[in-house]
mmCIF file of C-alpha atoms and ligand atoms in Angstrom:
data_model
loop_
_atom_site.group_PDB
_atom_site.id
_atom_site.type_symbol
_atom_site.label_atom_id
_atom_site.label_comp_id
_atom_site.label_asym_id
_atom_site.label_seq_id
_atom_site.Cartn_x
_atom_site.Cartn_y
_atom_site.Cartn_z
ATOM 1 C CA MET P 9 -82.645 -80.219 -42.726
ATOM 2 C CA GLY P 10 -85.569 -77.801 -42.145
ATOM 3 C CA ALA P 11 -87.839 -76.778 -44.598
ATOM 4 C CA THR P 12 -85.875 -73.446 -45.362
ATOM 5 C CA GLN P 13 -82.508 -72.613 -45.161
ATOM 6 C CA PRO P 14 -81.820 -69.049 -45.527
ATOM 7 C CA SER P 15 -79.462 -67.866 -48.197
ATOM 8 C CA PRO P 16 -75.898 -66.037 -47.500
ATOM 9 C CA ASP P 17 -77.817 -63.253 -48.889
ATOM 10 C CA ALA P 18 -80.648 -63.506 -46.316
ATOM 11 C CA ILE P 19 -78.042 -63.571 -43.762
ATOM 12 C CA GLU P 20 -76.074 -60.786 -44.965
ATOM 13 C CA ALA P 21 -79.235 -58.906 -44.864
ATOM 14 C CA ALA P 22 -80.029 -60.245 -41.354
ATOM 15 C CA ALA P 23 -76.476 -59.009 -40.202
ATOM 16 C CA ALA P 24 -77.156 -55.465 -41.779
ATOM 17 C CA LEU P 25 -80.158 -54.876 -39.839
ATOM 18 C CA LEU P 26 -78.518 -56.106 -36.522
ATOM 19 C CA ARG P 27 -75.747 -53.464 -37.194
ATOM 20 C CA ALA P 28 -78.454 -51.048 -37.733
ATOM 21 C CA GLY P 29 -79.828 -51.745 -34.244
ATOM 22 C CA ARG P 30 -82.832 -53.493 -35.584
ATOM 23 C CA LEU P 31 -84.454 -56.739 -33.995
ATOM 24 C CA VAL P 32 -83.710 -59.875 -35.910
ATOM 25 C CA ALA P 33 -84.999 -63.547 -34.915
ATOM 26 C CA PHE P 34 -82.727 -66.368 -35.435
ATOM 27 C CA PRO P 35 -82.740 -70.298 -34.778
ATOM 28 C CA THR P 36 -80.432 -71.685 -32.564
ATOM 29 C CA GLU P 37 -80.186 -75.551 -31.547
ATOM 30 C CA THR P 38 -82.367 -74.729 -28.387
ATOM 31 C CA VAL P 39 -84.944 -72.260 -29.365
ATOM 32 C CA TYR P 40 -85.298 -69.375 -31.463
ATOM 33 C CA GLY P 41 -83.553 -66.112 -30.204
ATOM 34 C CA LEU P 42 -84.794 -62.886 -30.423
ATOM 35 C CA GLY P 43 -81.385 -61.147 -31.288
ATOM 36 C CA ALA P 44 -79.930 -57.593 -31.142
ATOM 37 C CA ASP P 45 -76.596 -55.974 -31.335
ATOM 38 C CA ALA P 46 -75.466 -56.369 -27.687
ATOM 39 C CA THR P 47 -73.047 -53.446 -27.585
ATOM 40 C CA ASN P 48 -76.020 -51.063 -28.986
ATOM 41 C CA GLY P 49 -78.205 -50.178 -25.509
ATOM 42 C CA GLU P 50 -80.924 -48.905 -27.649
ATOM 43 C CA ALA P 51 -81.256 -52.106 -29.584
ATOM 44 C CA VAL P 52 -81.097 -54.058 -26.488
ATOM 45 C CA ALA P 53 -84.046 -51.834 -25.136
ATOM 46 C CA ARG P 54 -86.023 -52.908 -27.942
ATOM 47 C CA ILE P 55 -85.747 -56.677 -27.263
ATOM 48 C CA PHE P 56 -87.357 -55.667 -23.832
ATOM 49 C CA ALA P 57 -90.094 -53.794 -25.612
ATOM 50 C CA ALA P 58 -90.887 -56.418 -27.965
ATOM 51 C CA LYS P 59 -90.966 -59.215 -25.286
ATOM 52 C CA GLY P 60 -93.196 -57.005 -23.425
ATOM 53 C CA ARG P 61 -91.176 -57.592 -20.527
ATOM 54 C CA PRO P 62 -91.931 -56.258 -17.259
ATOM 55 C CA ARG P 63 -88.564 -56.280 -16.034
ATOM 56 C CA PHE P 64 -84.757 -56.020 -17.079
ATOM 57 C CA ASN P 65 -83.345 -59.358 -16.541
ATOM 58 C CA PRO P 66 -79.747 -59.843 -18.221
ATOM 59 C CA LEU P 67 -79.583 -61.513 -21.361
ATOM 60 C CA ILE P 68 -77.696 -64.258 -22.668
ATOM 61 C CA VAL P 69 -74.531 -62.735 -25.027
ATOM 62 C CA HIS P 70 -74.055 -65.012 -28.119
ATOM 63 C CA VAL P 71 -70.600 -64.894 -29.935
ATOM 64 C CA ALA P 72 -69.154 -66.831 -32.418
ATOM 65 C CA ASP P 73 -66.420 -68.536 -30.666
ATOM 66 C CA LEU P 74 -64.181 -68.887 -27.506
ATOM 67 C CA GLU P 75 -61.960 -66.188 -29.256
ATOM 68 C CA ALA P 76 -65.093 -63.849 -29.417
ATOM 69 C CA ALA P 77 -66.282 -64.872 -25.838
ATOM 70 C CA THR P 78 -62.711 -64.108 -24.208
ATOM 71 C CA ALA P 79 -63.226 -60.496 -25.431
ATOM 72 C CA ILE P 80 -66.179 -59.814 -23.404
ATOM 73 C CA ALA P 81 -65.495 -62.269 -20.570
ATOM 74 C CA GLU P 82 -62.807 -63.837 -18.320
ATOM 75 C CA ILE P 83 -62.493 -67.351 -18.642
ATOM 76 C CA GLY P 84 -60.737 -69.109 -15.926
ATOM 77 C CA PRO P 85 -59.497 -72.706 -15.974
ATOM 78 C CA VAL P 86 -62.855 -74.423 -15.420
ATOM 79 C CA ALA P 87 -64.839 -72.488 -17.643
ATOM 80 C CA ARG P 88 -62.035 -72.880 -19.962
ATOM 81 C CA ARG P 89 -62.685 -76.817 -19.817
ATOM 82 C CA LEU P 90 -66.321 -76.468 -19.813
ATOM 83 C CA ALA P 91 -66.003 -74.222 -23.269
ATOM 84 C CA ASP P 92 -63.650 -77.077 -24.945
ATOM 85 C CA ALA P 93 -66.198 -79.674 -24.007
ATOM 86 C CA PHE P 94 -69.772 -78.165 -24.949
ATOM 87 C CA TRP P 95 -68.710 -74.856 -27.315
ATOM 88 C CA PRO P 96 -70.070 -74.588 -29.726
ATOM 89 C CA GLY P 97 -73.403 -76.003 -28.149
ATOM 90 C CA PRO P 98 -76.359 -75.467 -25.683
ATOM 91 C CA LEU P 99 -74.280 -74.528 -22.700
ATOM 92 C CA THR P 100 -74.266 -70.953 -21.346
ATOM 93 C CA LEU P 101 -71.485 -69.766 -18.832
ATOM 94 C CA VAL P 102 -71.915 -66.824 -16.487
ATOM 95 C CA LEU P 103 -68.632 -65.387 -15.719
ATOM 96 C CA PRO P 104 -66.833 -62.163 -15.018
ATOM 97 C CA ARG P 105 -67.320 -59.375 -17.501
ATOM 98 C CA ARG P 106 -64.427 -57.950 -18.843
ATOM 99 C CA PRO P 107 -63.932 -54.029 -17.297
ATOM 100 C CA HIS P 108 -63.680 -52.332 -20.759
ATOM 101 C CA THR P 109 -65.550 -54.140 -23.254
ATOM 102 C CA ALA P 110 -68.272 -52.455 -25.813
ATOM 103 C CA LEU P 111 -70.898 -54.378 -24.215
ATOM 104 C CA SER P 112 -74.178 -52.371 -23.234
ATOM 105 C CA HIS P 113 -74.623 -52.120 -19.686
ATOM 106 C CA LEU P 114 -78.373 -52.979 -20.365
ATOM 107 C CA VAL P 115 -77.611 -56.232 -21.708
ATOM 108 C CA THR P 116 -75.932 -57.314 -18.418
ATOM 109 C CA ALA P 117 -78.477 -55.332 -16.192
ATOM 110 C CA GLY P 118 -75.757 -53.344 -14.596
ATOM 111 C CA LEU P 119 -73.910 -56.620 -13.123
ATOM 112 C CA GLU P 120 -70.231 -57.406 -13.492
ATOM 113 C CA THR P 121 -70.983 -60.728 -14.829
ATOM 114 C CA VAL P 122 -72.221 -61.826 -18.349
ATOM 115 C CA ALA P 123 -73.658 -65.226 -19.487
ATOM 116 C CA VAL P 124 -72.290 -66.105 -22.687
ATOM 117 C CA ARG P 125 -73.004 -68.916 -25.150
ATOM 118 C CA VAL P 126 -71.516 -70.125 -28.209
ATOM 119 C CA PRO P 127 -74.663 -71.602 -30.560
ATOM 120 C CA SER P 128 -73.820 -74.610 -32.381
ATOM 121 C CA HIS P 129 -76.566 -73.978 -35.283
ATOM 122 C CA PRO P 130 -75.383 -73.311 -38.393
ATOM 123 C CA ILE P 131 -77.351 -70.108 -39.387
ATOM 124 C CA ALA P 132 -76.685 -68.659 -35.594
ATOM 125 C CA SER P 133 -72.872 -69.291 -36.356
ATOM 126 C CA ALA P 134 -72.833 -67.607 -39.643
ATOM 127 C CA LEU P 135 -75.231 -64.758 -38.444
ATOM 128 C CA LEU P 136 -72.903 -64.042 -35.765
ATOM 129 C CA ARG P 137 -69.864 -64.211 -38.151
ATOM 130 C CA ALA P 138 -71.493 -62.008 -40.602
ATOM 131 C CA THR P 139 -72.510 -59.112 -37.877
ATOM 132 C CA GLY P 140 -69.260 -59.327 -36.175
ATOM 133 C CA ARG P 141 -70.655 -58.161 -32.958
ATOM 134 C CA PRO P 142 -72.016 -60.283 -29.909
ATOM 135 C CA LEU P 143 -75.873 -60.744 -30.003
ATOM 136 C CA ALA P 144 -77.885 -60.642 -27.234
ATOM 137 C CA ALA P 145 -80.714 -62.922 -27.669
ATOM 138 C CA PRO P 146 -83.376 -64.069 -25.135
ATOM 139 C CA SER P 147 -85.938 -66.901 -26.351
ATOM 140 C CA ALA P 148 -87.936 -65.319 -29.161
ATOM 141 C CA ASN P 149 -91.398 -65.209 -27.487
ATOM 142 C CA ARG P 150 -93.639 -62.718 -25.607
ATOM 143 C CA SER P 151 -93.016 -62.351 -22.023
ATOM 144 C CA GLY P 152 -95.278 -65.085 -20.138
ATOM 145 C CA HIS P 153 -95.369 -67.229 -23.501
ATOM 146 C CA VAL P 154 -93.347 -70.414 -24.228
ATOM 147 C CA SER P 155 -89.990 -70.346 -26.186
ATOM 148 C CA THR P 156 -90.286 -70.673 -29.795
ATOM 149 C CA THR P 157 -89.305 -73.549 -31.832
ATOM 150 C CA THR P 158 -90.449 -72.717 -35.173
ATOM 151 C CA ALA P 159 -90.407 -69.484 -37.017
ATOM 152 C CA ALA P 160 -94.058 -69.635 -37.491
ATOM 153 C CA HIS P 161 -94.433 -69.215 -33.558
ATOM 154 C CA VAL P 162 -92.022 -66.390 -33.583
ATOM 155 C CA ALA P 163 -94.141 -64.599 -36.370
ATOM 156 C CA THR P 164 -97.519 -65.356 -34.418
ATOM 157 C CA ASP P 165 -95.718 -64.012 -30.992
ATOM 158 C CA LEU P 166 -93.604 -61.037 -32.219
ATOM 159 C CA GLY P 167 -94.643 -60.729 -35.659
ATOM 160 C CA ALA P 168 -94.299 -56.919 -36.379
ATOM 161 C CA SER P 169 -91.557 -56.043 -33.709
ATOM 162 C CA VAL P 170 -89.067 -58.128 -35.429
ATOM 163 C CA ALA P 171 -87.137 -56.478 -38.899
ATOM 164 C CA MET P 172 -86.602 -60.078 -40.179
ATOM 165 C CA ILE P 173 -87.182 -63.857 -38.818
ATOM 166 C CA LEU P 174 -84.648 -66.277 -40.249
ATOM 167 C CA ASP P 175 -86.464 -69.725 -40.761
ATOM 168 C CA ALA P 176 -84.335 -72.735 -40.466
ATOM 169 C CA GLY P 177 -87.005 -75.076 -39.520
ATOM 170 C CA PRO P 178 -87.824 -76.401 -36.163
ATOM 171 C CA ALA P 179 -85.077 -75.996 -33.389
ATOM 172 C CA GLN P 180 -83.493 -79.528 -32.429
ATOM 173 C CA TYR P 181 -83.467 -79.494 -28.758
ATOM 174 C CA GLY P 182 -86.648 -77.516 -28.214
ATOM 175 C CA VAL P 183 -85.410 -76.582 -24.520
ATOM 176 C CA GLU P 184 -83.248 -73.779 -23.644
ATOM 177 C CA SER P 185 -79.662 -73.764 -22.797
ATOM 178 C CA THR P 186 -78.212 -75.092 -19.627
ATOM 179 C CA ILE P 187 -76.846 -72.044 -17.602
ATOM 180 C CA LEU P 188 -74.000 -72.411 -15.181
ATOM 181 C CA ASP P 189 -72.702 -69.816 -12.948
ATOM 182 C CA ALA P 190 -69.049 -70.236 -13.033
ATOM 183 C CA THR P 191 -67.996 -67.149 -11.175
ATOM 184 C CA GLY P 192 -67.502 -68.632 -7.810
ATOM 185 C CA ARG P 193 -65.283 -71.249 -6.396
ATOM 186 C CA GLU P 194 -67.880 -73.568 -7.087
ATOM 187 C CA LEU P 195 -70.232 -73.873 -10.399
ATOM 188 C CA ARG P 196 -73.670 -73.613 -9.622
ATOM 189 C CA LEU P 197 -76.608 -74.410 -11.793
ATOM 190 C CA LEU P 198 -78.884 -71.583 -12.356
ATOM 191 C CA ARG P 199 -80.993 -73.039 -15.399
ATOM 192 C CA PRO P 200 -81.316 -76.828 -15.950
ATOM 193 C CA GLY P 201 -81.184 -77.363 -19.838
ATOM 194 C CA ALA P 202 -80.126 -79.038 -22.781
ATOM 195 C CA VAL P 203 -76.905 -80.023 -21.357
ATOM 196 C CA PRO P 204 -77.554 -82.577 -18.961
ATOM 197 C CA SER P 205 -76.007 -82.234 -15.047
ATOM 198 C CA GLU P 206 -74.422 -85.868 -15.626
ATOM 199 C CA ALA P 207 -72.275 -84.466 -18.746
ATOM 200 C CA ILE P 208 -70.853 -81.644 -17.011
ATOM 201 C CA ALA P 209 -70.202 -83.837 -13.995
ATOM 202 C CA ALA P 210 -68.257 -85.973 -16.329
ATOM 203 C CA VAL P 211 -66.076 -82.797 -17.213
ATOM 204 C CA VAL P 212 -65.442 -81.098 -13.814
ATOM 205 C CA GLY P 213 -65.807 -83.924 -11.613
ATOM 206 C CA TYR P 214 -68.831 -82.890 -9.575
ATOM 207 C CA THR P 215 -72.663 -82.141 -10.149
ATOM 208 C CA PRO P 216 -73.327 -78.616 -9.621
ATOM 209 C CA ALA P 217 -75.603 -77.680 -7.285
ATOM 210 C CA LEU P 218 -78.802 -76.131 -8.716
ATOM 211 C CA PHE P 219 -78.943 -72.519 -7.214
ATOM 212 C CA SER P 220 -82.358 -71.174 -6.724
ATOM 213 C CA ALA P 221 -82.986 -67.364 -6.042
ATOM 214 C CA ALA P 222 -85.829 -68.349 -4.017
ATOM 215 C CA ASN P 223 -83.782 -70.276 -1.710
ATOM 216 C CA PRO P 224 -80.618 -69.116 -1.613
ATOM 217 C CA GLU P 225 -78.233 -71.452 0.631
ATOM 218 C CA ARG P 226 -75.862 -69.488 2.938
ATOM 219 C CA PRO P 227 -74.123 -67.001 0.450
ATOM 220 C CA SER P 228 -70.806 -67.720 1.077
ATOM 221 C CA ALA P 229 -69.522 -64.710 -0.792
ATOM 222 C CA PRO P 230 -71.835 -61.805 -0.205
ATOM 223 C CA GLY P 231 -73.128 -60.835 -3.560
ATOM 224 C CA GLN P 232 -71.913 -63.585 -5.587
ATOM 225 C CA PHE P 233 -75.210 -64.692 -6.886
ATOM 226 C CA GLU P 234 -76.803 -61.445 -6.550
ATOM 227 C CA SER P 235 -79.047 -61.181 -9.740
ATOM 228 C CA HIS P 236 -79.860 -57.369 -9.688
ATOM 229 C CA TYR P 237 -77.273 -54.503 -9.603
ATOM 230 C CA ALA P 238 -78.223 -51.968 -6.903
ATOM 231 C CA PRO P 239 -76.311 -48.584 -6.639
ATOM 232 C CA ARG P 240 -74.264 -47.861 -3.165
ATOM 233 C CA ALA P 241 -76.023 -44.778 -2.844
ATOM 234 C CA GLY P 242 -79.506 -44.165 -1.726
ATOM 235 C CA VAL P 243 -82.340 -43.670 -4.073
ATOM 236 C CA ARG P 244 -84.957 -41.311 -3.973
ATOM 237 C CA LEU P 245 -87.813 -41.666 -6.298
ATOM 238 C CA ASP P 246 -90.137 -38.687 -7.611
ATOM 239 C CA ALA P 247 -88.019 -36.135 -7.000
ATOM 240 C CA SER P 248 -89.154 -32.648 -8.262
ATOM 241 C CA HIS P 249 -85.774 -31.402 -7.538
ATOM 242 C CA ALA P 250 -82.220 -32.645 -6.139
ATOM 243 C CA ARG P 251 -81.235 -31.825 -2.667
ATOM 244 C CA PRO P 252 -77.944 -30.410 -1.589
ATOM 245 C CA GLY P 253 -75.154 -33.288 -1.717
ATOM 246 C CA GLU P 254 -77.458 -35.528 -4.048
ATOM 247 C CA ALA P 255 -76.904 -36.575 -7.829
ATOM 248 C CA LEU P 256 -79.862 -36.261 -10.034
ATOM 249 C CA LEU P 257 -81.076 -38.550 -12.345
ATOM 250 C CA ALA P 258 -83.080 -36.618 -15.028
ATOM 251 C CA PHE P 259 -85.691 -37.427 -17.549
ATOM 252 C CA GLY P 260 -87.450 -35.453 -20.475
ATOM 253 C CA PRO P 261 -86.550 -31.918 -21.482
ATOM 254 C CA ARG P 262 -87.886 -29.815 -18.437
ATOM 255 C CA VAL P 263 -84.771 -30.273 -15.739
ATOM 256 C CA PRO P 264 -84.705 -28.584 -12.658
ATOM 257 C CA PRO P 265 -81.729 -26.497 -11.772
ATOM 258 C CA HIS P 266 -78.939 -28.410 -9.993
ATOM 259 C CA ASP P 267 -75.209 -27.761 -9.196
ATOM 260 C CA GLY P 268 -74.263 -31.221 -8.376
ATOM 261 C CA HIS P 269 -73.629 -34.292 -10.782
ATOM 262 C CA THR P 270 -76.523 -34.876 -13.144
ATOM 263 C CA ILE P 271 -77.599 -37.519 -15.778
ATOM 264 C CA ASN P 272 -80.355 -37.142 -18.096
ATOM 265 C CA LEU P 273 -81.671 -40.843 -19.212
ATOM 266 C CA SER P 274 -83.312 -39.192 -22.416
ATOM 267 C CA PRO P 275 -83.565 -35.260 -23.034
ATOM 268 C CA SER P 276 -85.891 -36.008 -25.601
ATOM 269 C CA GLY P 277 -88.076 -38.122 -23.132
ATOM 270 C CA ASP P 278 -87.654 -41.452 -25.277
ATOM 271 C CA LEU P 279 -88.020 -44.464 -23.097
ATOM 272 C CA ILE P 280 -85.843 -46.647 -25.209
ATOM 273 C CA GLU P 281 -83.144 -44.016 -24.805
ATOM 274 C CA ALA P 282 -83.832 -43.992 -21.371
ATOM 275 C CA ALA P 283 -83.614 -47.860 -20.726
ATOM 276 C CA ALA P 284 -80.593 -47.897 -22.872
ATOM 277 C CA ASN P 285 -78.708 -45.470 -20.385
ATOM 278 C CA LEU P 286 -80.150 -46.541 -17.171
ATOM 279 C CA PHE P 287 -77.734 -48.874 -15.492
ATOM 280 C CA SER P 288 -74.610 -47.076 -16.821
ATOM 281 C CA ALA P 289 -75.996 -43.815 -15.573
ATOM 282 C CA LEU P 290 -76.352 -45.295 -12.266
ATOM 283 C CA ARG P 291 -73.313 -46.497 -12.237
ATOM 284 C CA GLU P 292 -71.476 -42.884 -12.887
ATOM 285 C CA LEU P 293 -73.809 -41.369 -10.192
ATOM 286 C CA ASP P 294 -72.648 -44.116 -7.716
ATOM 287 C CA ARG P 295 -68.973 -43.573 -8.737
ATOM 288 C CA SER P 296 -69.287 -39.743 -8.419
ATOM 289 C CA GLY P 297 -69.743 -40.499 -4.603
ATOM 290 C CA SER P 298 -72.928 -38.569 -3.934
ATOM 291 C CA PRO P 299 -74.594 -40.461 -0.867
ATOM 292 C CA GLY P 300 -77.862 -40.107 -2.533
ATOM 293 C CA ILE P 301 -79.374 -39.936 -6.021
ATOM 294 C CA ALA P 302 -82.701 -38.078 -6.584
ATOM 295 C CA VAL P 303 -84.636 -39.449 -9.430
ATOM 296 C CA MET P 304 -86.872 -37.696 -11.736
ATOM 297 C CA THR P 305 -90.517 -39.140 -12.274
ATOM 298 C CA ILE P 306 -90.492 -41.362 -15.370
ATOM 299 C CA PRO P 307 -93.938 -42.069 -16.911
ATOM 300 C CA GLU P 308 -94.909 -45.527 -16.044
ATOM 301 C CA HIS P 309 -95.878 -46.830 -19.421
ATOM 302 C CA GLY P 310 -94.005 -48.910 -22.022
ATOM 303 C CA LEU P 311 -90.419 -49.469 -20.952
ATOM 304 C CA GLY P 312 -91.076 -47.003 -18.260
ATOM 305 C CA MET P 313 -92.803 -49.777 -16.328
ATOM 306 C CA ALA P 314 -89.437 -51.828 -16.418
ATOM 307 C CA ILE P 315 -87.219 -48.794 -15.811
ATOM 308 C CA ASN P 316 -89.488 -48.019 -12.681
ATOM 309 C CA ASP P 317 -89.227 -51.283 -11.664
ATOM 310 C CA ARG P 318 -85.651 -51.085 -11.621
ATOM 311 C CA LEU P 319 -85.491 -47.870 -9.600
ATOM 312 C CA ARG P 320 -88.115 -48.953 -6.941
ATOM 313 C CA ARG P 321 -86.123 -52.158 -6.071
ATOM 314 C CA ALA P 322 -82.912 -49.784 -6.152
ATOM 315 C CA ALA P 323 -84.987 -47.377 -3.679
ATOM 316 C CA ALA P 324 -86.251 -50.085 -1.356
ATOM 317 C CA PRO P 325 -84.351 -50.950 1.867
ATOM 318 C CA ARG P 326 -82.142 -53.849 1.415
ATOM 319 C CA PRO P 327 -82.655 -56.534 3.952
ATOM 320 C CA ALA P 328 -79.584 -58.492 2.590
ATOM 321 C CA ASP P 329 -77.519 -55.606 3.737
ATOM 322 C CA PRO P 330 -75.403 -55.704 6.970
ATOM 323 C CA PRO P 331 -76.819 -53.124 9.544
ATOM 324 C CA PHE P 332 -73.555 -51.616 9.578
ATOM 325 C CA ASP P 333 -70.565 -51.181 7.428
ATOM 326 C CA GLN P 334 -67.565 -53.108 8.299
ATOM 327 C CA GLY P 335 -65.853 -50.324 9.851
ATOM 328 C CA SER P 336 -68.402 -49.790 12.628
ATOM 329 C CA ARG P 337 -68.451 -53.612 13.087
ATOM 330 C CA CYS P 338 -67.021 -54.890 16.258
ATOM 331 C CA SER P 339 -64.694 -57.875 15.483
HETATM 332 O O1 TXA G 421 -81.289 -71.410 -25.111
HETATM 333 C C1 TXA G 421 -81.049 -70.581 -24.987
HETATM 334 O O2 TXA G 421 -80.214 -70.036 -23.816
HETATM 335 C C2 TXA G 421 -81.911 -69.396 -25.508
HETATM 336 C C3 TXA G 421 -81.575 -69.161 -26.926
HETATM 337 C C4 TXA G 421 -81.996 -68.255 -27.766
HETATM 338 O O3 TXA G 421 -80.011 -69.180 -26.683
HETATM 339 N N1 TXA G 421 -81.685 -68.024 -25.053
HETATM 340 C C5 TXA G 421 -82.295 -67.727 -23.340
HETATM 341 O O4 TXA G 421 -82.303 -66.647 -23.245
HETATM 342 O O5 TXA G 421 -82.858 -68.648 -23.098
HETATM 343 P P1 TXA G 421 -83.097 -65.925 -22.024
HETATM 344 O O6 TXA G 421 -82.599 -64.345 -22.128
HETATM 345 O O7 TXA G 421 -84.509 -66.326 -22.102
HETATM 346 O O8 TXA G 421 -82.441 -66.348 -20.550
HETATM 347 C C6 TXA G 421 -81.543 -65.667 -19.982
HETATM 348 C C7 TXA G 421 -81.179 -66.477 -18.606
HETATM 349 C C8 TXA G 421 -82.424 -65.638 -17.604
HETATM 350 O O9 TXA G 421 -82.872 -66.378 -16.573
HETATM 351 C C9 TXA G 421 -81.537 -64.519 -16.813
HETATM 352 O O10 TXA G 421 -81.805 -64.148 -15.575
HETATM 353 C C10 TXA G 421 -80.136 -65.368 -16.903
HETATM 354 O O11 TXA G 421 -79.926 -66.246 -17.922
HETATM 355 N N2 TXA G 421 -79.001 -64.689 -17.078
HETATM 356 C C11 TXA G 421 -78.531 -63.824 -18.013
HETATM 357 N N3 TXA G 421 -77.211 -63.182 -17.610
HETATM 358 C C12 TXA G 421 -76.976 -63.730 -16.352
HETATM 359 C C13 TXA G 421 -76.048 -63.194 -15.571
HETATM 360 N N4 TXA G 421 -75.059 -62.477 -15.525
HETATM 361 N N5 TXA G 421 -76.408 -63.659 -13.955
HETATM 362 C C14 TXA G 421 -77.197 -64.686 -13.781
HETATM 363 N N6 TXA G 421 -77.965 -65.031 -14.553
HETATM 364 C C15 TXA G 421 -78.027 -64.511 -15.868
HETATM 365 MG MG1 MG G 422 -87.212 -67.252 -22.429
#
């Protein structure tokens, strides 16, 4: 065992901090994770702020067991076999997200899928049970740095931004979990990791193809491997006001008058709150049926950079889109 094992009191204290929306670094069998309550958007936003991530990527959601996984994701027969074989352990499954869960939309970056993992490390398990909530946890390092495998590395990298670090000595594997996309007809390997492909093949009868976003092979089902949520409505940035018919995505205390649907990401101008609300706001404005979304200027600092990165991509023309909608296509 490692040099230190957190006491039950330390785990209770960590769980209380997590439930209060704070960040706690904890050991897993792969690498140390930077944990936040996955049902609390502002807590999840703090992960991105602490990591200095330039972008909002979807995060892995850690749960205590299969039952807790079933509460947030739809687990089909193949996923179930993989879960039975490898959970608890270093396998992450990307699964359809259940429609009505308490999960924040920031944790899945607005996607309809969720990456779920049940860690086997006893401290991670104990923390999940004590917290009673799913925990978002990317590797506990600053963006661009390598994953951390000891508490000392976490302290050096993230120090002041975490409320507590649970130290259980060096991580066992030292590489991240294997990520499998189990949302399509065939499994895809999104990230090679601690569970080797041979072990997966032994369970499912074939070796999942490595999916590289840089080289997407013929997308059999469009959108199946989309790693980014984009609203259907056109997005217009740096808008001083919304035009007739547009919905308004506002920010800060001074909002131009508008008759149409308006959502303010943060009336007080708080970028953490704005980040927490970004994806659910885009979804809601999209559902309102407006053909366009006018977005007020969001400051380009702190999490504003990640918010603007997402909004710029949502506003960009989408080369993958078919030129016409299905209705106007000749068959
Ligand atoms: O070993 C691990 O998995 C560690 C420990 C702490 O559990 N966690 C970790 O998380 O490596 P993170 O956030 O650094 O890696 C998450 C990866 C990203 O590459 C992200 O794109 C992918 O998982 N991911 C998360 N949700 C996804 C989704 N819905 N669809 C596709 N990829 C997803
Ligand atoms: Mg990482």
